[in-house]
Amino acid sequence: MRSAAFWMHDRRLVAGILIVGLFAAMAAAPWLFTSLDPAVLNLEGRLTPPSPGHWLGTDSTGNDVYTRIVYGSRTTLGTVIAVLAIASLLGIAVGSISGSIGGWLDNLLMRTTDVFLAFPPLILALAINAVLGRGLRQTVFAVALLWWPAYARLVRGQILAVRRQEFVESARVIGASRFRIIRHMLPNVIDPVIVRLSLDAGFVALTAASLSYLGLGAQPPTPEWGRMVAEGQMFLLDQWWVAAFPGVVLFILVVGFNLIGEAVGDRQDLQTRGSTATVASPAKEK
């Protein structure tokens, strides 16, 4: 009950869920928010300012900016989900094997993660994306390769912390296989991974949008916010709405993710401190 009350009264979490939930609804059912097609050309109505007919104006090809933002939420959120799913699963697998087996394999896997962590994130993502080619799938794979080492190190540290606990030793004594022991240890690393996912979502959205802005991500006519900003930058002085509104929407989404991440992270810290205090302060005997 106390935990439920904490979540319900954390304004950051509620605000973050409302923001991300709105964009998730747009991604799941864009036709509920607009009746226009995001890819139909209308050169006669190009670069018109915001009006009752076009709430956020039109772009250089006459497409409704609001409609493209709505459909672009599907591209952005889909990219975030795909990147975090690939990165976390790969990181959990590598971290679990590295932490539980140890030895030369541990050294090999950790030195591999060091190679990825040694380069500036965006530069590495640009290099990988340039090698793989332009496109949304290539961007997802490039950003996932950028993010998995952090999850591998996180999971490895958690595995090393629990590998000497009694339930692990008991499993070894009864002759459980190494795979079975790893499976029993994995529930102990889920909470830190969830916290990390909530904190990384906004940064992943920014990185993917940056690659699209540079022309390596989603390609026309697929609506994507970073690409929309890039297409509208040449009209920024006179037709400011073409680039401004996609940028503002991306900012709002990142703020929503960060609010959720901060709330989840603070809650995890409180739980960790509470459990540590309980262990460190035994009950006084009367």
CSV table of C-alpha atoms in Angstrom, one decimal:
chain,number,residue,atom,x,y,z
A,1,MET,CA,0.0,0.0,0.0
A,2,ARG,CA,2.8,2.4,0.9
A,3,SER,CA,4.5,1.7,-2.4
A,4,ALA,CA,1.3,2.3,-4.4
A,5,ALA,CA,0.8,5.6,-2.5
A,6,PHE,CA,4.4,6.6,-3.3
A,7,TRP,CA,3.9,6.1,-7.0
A,8,MET,CA,0.5,7.8,-7.0
A,9,HIS,CA,1.8,10.9,-5.2
A,10,ASP,CA,5.0,11.4,-7.1
A,11,ARG,CA,4.2,14.3,-9.4
A,12,ARG,CA,7.2,13.7,-11.6
A,13,LEU,CA,6.0,10.1,-12.4
A,14,VAL,CA,2.4,11.1,-13.0
A,15,ALA,CA,3.5,14.0,-15.3
A,16,GLY,CA,6.0,11.7,-17.2
A,17,ILE,CA,3.4,9.0,-17.7
A,18,LEU,CA,0.8,11.5,-19.0
A,19,ILE,CA,3.3,12.9,-21.5
A,20,VAL,CA,4.7,9.6,-22.7
A,21,GLY,CA,1.2,8.1,-22.6
A,22,LEU,CA,-0.1,10.8,-25.0
A,23,PHE,CA,2.6,10.1,-27.5
A,24,ALA,CA,2.1,6.4,-27.1
A,25,ALA,CA,-1.6,6.9,-27.9
A,26,MET,CA,-0.6,8.9,-31.0
A,27,ALA,CA,1.7,6.1,-32.1
A,28,ALA,CA,-0.8,3.3,-31.5
A,29,ALA,CA,-3.8,5.1,-33.1
A,30,PRO,CA,-2.8,8.2,-35.1
A,31,TRP,CA,-6.1,8.2,-37.0
A,32,LEU,CA,-7.8,9.2,-33.8
A,33,PHE,CA,-5.7,12.5,-33.7
A,34,THR,CA,-5.8,13.4,-37.3
A,35,SER,CA,-7.6,12.5,-40.5
A,36,LEU,CA,-5.0,13.7,-42.9
A,37,ASP,CA,-2.4,11.7,-44.8
A,38,PRO,CA,1.2,12.5,-43.7
A,39,ALA,CA,2.7,11.7,-47.1
A,40,VAL,CA,0.3,13.4,-49.6
A,41,LEU,CA,2.0,16.3,-51.5
A,42,ASN,CA,0.1,19.6,-51.8
A,43,LEU,CA,2.5,22.1,-53.4
A,44,GLU,CA,-0.2,24.8,-53.7
A,45,GLY,CA,-0.5,24.9,-49.9
A,46,ARG,CA,3.2,24.7,-49.1
A,47,LEU,CA,4.7,26.7,-46.2
A,48,THR,CA,1.4,28.1,-44.9
A,49,PRO,CA,1.5,29.4,-41.3
A,50,PRO,CA,-0.6,27.9,-38.5
A,51,SER,CA,-4.3,28.3,-39.1
A,52,PRO,CA,-7.6,26.6,-38.2
A,53,GLY,CA,-7.1,24.3,-41.2
A,54,HIS,CA,-3.5,23.4,-40.3
A,55,TRP,CA,-2.9,23.9,-36.6
A,56,LEU,CA,0.9,23.8,-36.9
A,57,GLY,CA,1.2,25.0,-40.5
A,58,THR,CA,2.5,23.1,-43.5
A,59,ASP,CA,6.0,22.2,-44.6
A,60,SER,CA,7.9,22.7,-47.9
A,61,THR,CA,5.9,20.0,-49.6
A,62,GLY,CA,2.5,21.1,-48.3
A,63,ASN,CA,2.2,18.3,-45.7
A,64,ASP,CA,0.4,19.2,-42.5
A,65,VAL,CA,3.1,19.6,-39.8
A,66,TYR,CA,0.7,18.4,-37.0
A,67,THR,CA,-0.2,15.3,-38.9
A,68,ARG,CA,3.5,14.4,-39.5
A,69,ILE,CA,4.3,15.0,-35.9
A,70,VAL,CA,1.5,12.6,-34.9
A,71,TYR,CA,2.7,9.9,-37.2
A,72,GLY,CA,6.3,10.6,-36.4
A,73,SER,CA,5.6,9.6,-32.8
A,74,ARG,CA,5.2,6.1,-34.0
A,75,THR,CA,8.7,6.2,-35.6
A,76,THR,CA,10.3,7.8,-32.6
A,77,LEU,CA,8.7,5.6,-29.9
A,78,GLY,CA,9.2,2.5,-32.1
A,79,THR,CA,12.9,3.3,-32.4
A,80,VAL,CA,13.3,3.8,-28.6
A,81,ILE,CA,11.5,0.5,-27.8
A,82,ALA,CA,13.5,-1.5,-30.4
A,83,VAL,CA,16.9,0.0,-29.4
A,84,LEU,CA,16.3,-0.6,-25.7
A,85,ALA,CA,15.0,-4.1,-26.2
A,86,ILE,CA,18.0,-5.1,-28.3
A,87,ALA,CA,20.6,-3.3,-26.1
A,88,SER,CA,19.2,-4.7,-22.8
A,89,LEU,CA,18.8,-8.3,-24.0
A,90,LEU,CA,22.3,-8.3,-25.5
A,91,GLY,CA,23.7,-6.6,-22.4
A,92,ILE,CA,21.9,-9.0,-20.0
A,93,ALA,CA,23.2,-12.0,-21.9
A,94,VAL,CA,26.8,-10.7,-22.0
A,95,GLY,CA,26.8,-9.5,-18.4
A,96,SER,CA,25.3,-12.7,-17.1
A,97,ILE,CA,27.8,-14.9,-18.9
A,98,SER,CA,30.7,-12.7,-18.0
A,99,GLY,CA,29.8,-12.4,-14.3
A,100,SER,CA,28.9,-16.0,-13.7
A,101,ILE,CA,31.7,-17.7,-15.6
A,102,GLY,CA,34.6,-15.3,-15.1
A,103,GLY,CA,38.2,-16.1,-16.2
A,104,TRP,CA,39.4,-15.4,-19.7
A,105,LEU,CA,35.9,-15.2,-21.0
A,106,ASP,CA,35.1,-12.4,-18.5
A,107,ASN,CA,38.2,-10.5,-19.6
A,108,LEU,CA,37.4,-10.9,-23.3
A,109,LEU,CA,33.8,-9.7,-22.9
A,110,MET,CA,34.7,-6.7,-20.7
A,111,ARG,CA,37.6,-5.6,-22.9
A,112,THR,CA,35.1,-5.7,-25.8
A,113,THR,CA,32.7,-3.4,-23.9
A,114,ASP,CA,35.7,-1.1,-23.1
A,115,VAL,CA,36.3,-0.7,-26.9
A,116,PHE,CA,32.7,0.5,-27.4
A,117,LEU,CA,32.8,2.8,-24.3
A,118,ALA,CA,36.2,4.3,-25.4
A,119,PHE,CA,34.6,6.3,-28.3
A,120,PRO,CA,32.3,9.3,-28.0
A,121,PRO,CA,28.8,7.9,-28.3
A,122,LEU,CA,27.5,10.0,-31.2
A,123,ILE,CA,30.7,9.6,-33.2
A,124,LEU,CA,30.5,5.9,-32.8
A,125,ALA,CA,26.9,5.8,-33.8
A,126,LEU,CA,27.7,7.9,-36.9
A,127,ALA,CA,30.5,5.5,-37.8
A,128,ILE,CA,28.3,2.4,-37.4
A,129,ASN,CA,25.4,4.0,-39.2
A,130,ALA,CA,27.6,5.1,-42.1
A,131,VAL,CA,29.0,1.6,-42.5
A,132,LEU,CA,25.5,0.0,-42.4
A,133,GLY,CA,23.9,2.6,-44.7
A,134,ARG,CA,21.0,4.9,-44.4
A,135,GLY,CA,17.6,3.8,-43.0
A,136,LEU,CA,15.6,3.3,-39.9
A,137,ARG,CA,16.6,-0.3,-39.3
A,138,GLN,CA,20.3,0.6,-39.6
A,139,THR,CA,19.8,3.4,-37.1
A,140,VAL,CA,18.2,1.1,-34.6
A,141,PHE,CA,21.0,-1.4,-34.9
A,142,ALA,CA,23.7,1.3,-34.7
A,143,VAL,CA,22.2,2.9,-31.5
A,144,ALA,CA,21.6,-0.5,-29.9
A,145,LEU,CA,25.3,-1.3,-30.4
A,146,LEU,CA,26.1,2.0,-28.7
A,147,TRP,CA,24.0,1.2,-25.7
A,148,TRP,CA,24.5,-2.5,-24.9
A,149,PRO,CA,27.9,-2.2,-23.1
A,150,ALA,CA,26.3,-0.2,-20.3
A,151,TYR,CA,23.8,-2.9,-19.6
A,152,ALA,CA,26.5,-5.6,-19.8
A,153,ARG,CA,28.5,-3.9,-17.1
A,154,LEU,CA,25.5,-3.2,-14.9
A,155,VAL,CA,24.3,-6.9,-15.1
A,156,ARG,CA,27.8,-8.2,-14.5
A,157,GLY,CA,28.2,-6.1,-11.4
A,158,GLN,CA,24.8,-7.4,-10.1
A,159,ILE,CA,25.7,-11.0,-10.9
A,160,LEU,CA,29.1,-10.6,-9.0
A,161,ALA,CA,27.2,-9.2,-6.0
A,162,VAL,CA,24.8,-12.2,-5.8
A,163,ARG,CA,26.9,-15.1,-6.9
A,164,ARG,CA,28.1,-15.8,-3.3
A,165,GLN,CA,24.7,-15.7,-1.8
A,166,GLU,CA,23.3,-18.8,-0.1
A,167,PHE,CA,20.7,-19.7,-2.7
A,168,VAL,CA,23.4,-19.7,-5.4
A,169,GLU,CA,25.8,-21.8,-3.3
A,170,SER,CA,22.9,-24.2,-2.6
A,171,ALA,CA,22.2,-24.6,-6.3
A,172,ARG,CA,25.9,-25.4,-6.9
A,173,VAL,CA,25.9,-28.0,-4.1
A,174,ILE,CA,22.9,-29.9,-5.5
A,175,GLY,CA,24.6,-30.0,-8.9
A,176,ALA,CA,22.5,-27.4,-10.8
A,177,SER,CA,23.8,-26.5,-14.3
A,178,ARG,CA,25.5,-23.2,-14.9
A,179,PHE,CA,22.6,-22.1,-17.1
A,180,ARG,CA,20.1,-22.9,-14.4
A,181,ILE,CA,22.1,-21.0,-11.8
A,182,ILE,CA,22.3,-17.9,-14.1
A,183,ARG,CA,18.5,-18.2,-14.6
A,184,HIS,CA,18.0,-18.1,-10.8
A,185,MET,CA,20.3,-15.0,-10.4
A,186,LEU,CA,18.7,-13.0,-13.2
A,187,PRO,CA,15.6,-11.9,-11.1
A,188,ASN,CA,18.0,-10.0,-8.8
A,189,VAL,CA,19.2,-7.8,-11.7
A,190,ILE,CA,15.8,-6.9,-13.2
A,191,ASP,CA,15.2,-3.8,-11.0
A,192,PRO,CA,18.5,-2.1,-11.8
A,193,VAL,CA,17.9,-2.8,-15.5
A,194,ILE,CA,14.4,-1.3,-15.4
A,195,VAL,CA,15.8,1.9,-13.7
A,196,ARG,CA,18.5,2.1,-16.4
A,197,LEU,CA,15.9,1.6,-19.2
A,198,SER,CA,13.8,4.4,-17.8
A,199,LEU,CA,16.8,6.8,-17.6
A,200,ASP,CA,18.1,5.9,-21.1
A,201,ALA,CA,14.9,6.2,-23.0
A,202,GLY,CA,15.2,10.0,-23.5
A,203,PHE,CA,18.8,9.8,-24.5
A,204,VAL,CA,18.0,7.1,-27.1
A,205,ALA,CA,15.2,9.3,-28.6
A,206,LEU,CA,17.7,12.2,-28.9
A,207,THR,CA,20.4,10.1,-30.4
A,208,ALA,CA,18.1,8.5,-33.0
A,209,ALA,CA,16.7,12.0,-33.8
A,210,SER,CA,20.2,13.3,-34.2
A,211,LEU,CA,21.1,10.6,-36.7
A,212,SER,CA,17.9,11.3,-38.7
A,213,TYR,CA,18.7,15.0,-38.6
A,214,LEU,CA,22.1,14.2,-40.2
A,215,GLY,CA,20.3,12.2,-42.9
A,216,LEU,CA,21.3,8.7,-41.7
A,217,GLY,CA,18.0,7.7,-40.0
A,218,ALA,CA,14.5,7.5,-41.3
A,219,GLN,CA,14.2,8.5,-44.9
A,220,PRO,CA,11.4,10.4,-46.7
A,221,PRO,CA,8.5,10.0,-46.9
A,222,THR,CA,8.6,8.4,-43.4
A,223,PRO,CA,7.7,11.1,-40.8
A,224,GLU,CA,10.4,11.5,-38.2
A,225,TRP,CA,10.9,14.5,-35.9
A,226,GLY,CA,14.7,14.8,-36.3
A,227,ARG,CA,14.3,14.6,-40.1
A,228,MET,CA,11.5,17.2,-39.9
A,229,VAL,CA,13.8,19.6,-38.1
A,230,ALA,CA,16.5,19.1,-40.7
A,231,GLU,CA,14.1,19.7,-43.6
A,232,GLY,CA,12.8,22.9,-41.9
A,233,GLN,CA,16.1,24.5,-40.9
A,234,MET,CA,16.4,26.4,-44.2
A,235,PHE,CA,13.1,28.1,-43.6
A,236,LEU,CA,13.8,28.8,-39.9
A,237,LEU,CA,13.8,32.6,-40.2
A,238,ASP,CA,10.6,33.1,-42.2
A,239,GLN,CA,8.7,29.8,-41.8
A,240,TRP,CA,9.8,29.0,-38.3
A,241,TRP,CA,7.0,26.5,-37.6
A,242,VAL,CA,8.4,23.9,-40.0
A,243,ALA,CA,11.4,23.1,-37.7
A,244,ALA,CA,10.3,24.6,-34.4
A,245,PHE,CA,7.3,22.4,-33.6
A,246,PRO,CA,9.0,19.0,-34.2
A,247,GLY,CA,11.9,20.2,-32.1
A,248,VAL,CA,9.5,21.3,-29.3
A,249,VAL,CA,7.7,18.0,-29.4
A,250,LEU,CA,10.9,16.0,-29.2
A,251,PHE,CA,11.9,18.2,-26.2
A,252,ILE,CA,8.6,17.4,-24.4
A,253,LEU,CA,9.0,13.7,-25.0
A,254,VAL,CA,12.5,13.6,-23.6
A,255,VAL,CA,11.3,15.6,-20.6
A,256,GLY,CA,8.6,13.0,-20.0
A,257,PHE,CA,11.1,10.1,-20.2
A,258,ASN,CA,13.4,11.9,-17.8
A,259,LEU,CA,10.6,12.6,-15.3
A,260,ILE,CA,9.8,8.9,-15.3
A,261,GLY,CA,13.5,7.9,-15.0
A,262,GLU,CA,14.1,10.2,-12.1
A,263,ALA,CA,11.1,9.0,-10.2
A,264,VAL,CA,11.9,5.3,-10.7
A,265,GLY,CA,15.6,5.9,-9.9
A,266,ASP,CA,14.7,7.8,-6.6
A,267,ARG,CA,12.3,5.0,-5.6
A,268,GLN,CA,15.0,2.4,-6.2
A,269,ASP,CA,17.5,4.4,-4.1
A,270,LEU,CA,15.0,4.6,-1.3
A,271,GLN,CA,14.4,0.8,-1.4
A,272,THR,CA,18.2,0.1,-1.5
A,273,ARG,CA,18.9,2.4,1.5
A,274,GLY,CA,16.0,0.9,3.4
A,275,SER,CA,17.2,-2.7,2.9
A,276,THR,CA,20.7,-1.7,3.8
A,277,ALA,CA,19.6,0.0,7.0
A,278,THR,CA,17.6,-3.0,7.9
A,279,VAL,CA,20.5,-5.3,7.5
A,280,ALA,CA,23.0,-3.0,9.2
A,281,SER,CA,20.8,-2.3,12.2
A,282,PRO,CA,19.7,-5.5,13.9
A,283,ALA,CA,16.7,-5.5,16.2
A,284,LYS,CA,17.5,-4.6,19.8
A,285,GLU,CA,16.9,-7.2,22.4
A,286,LYS,CA,14.9,-6.4,25.4
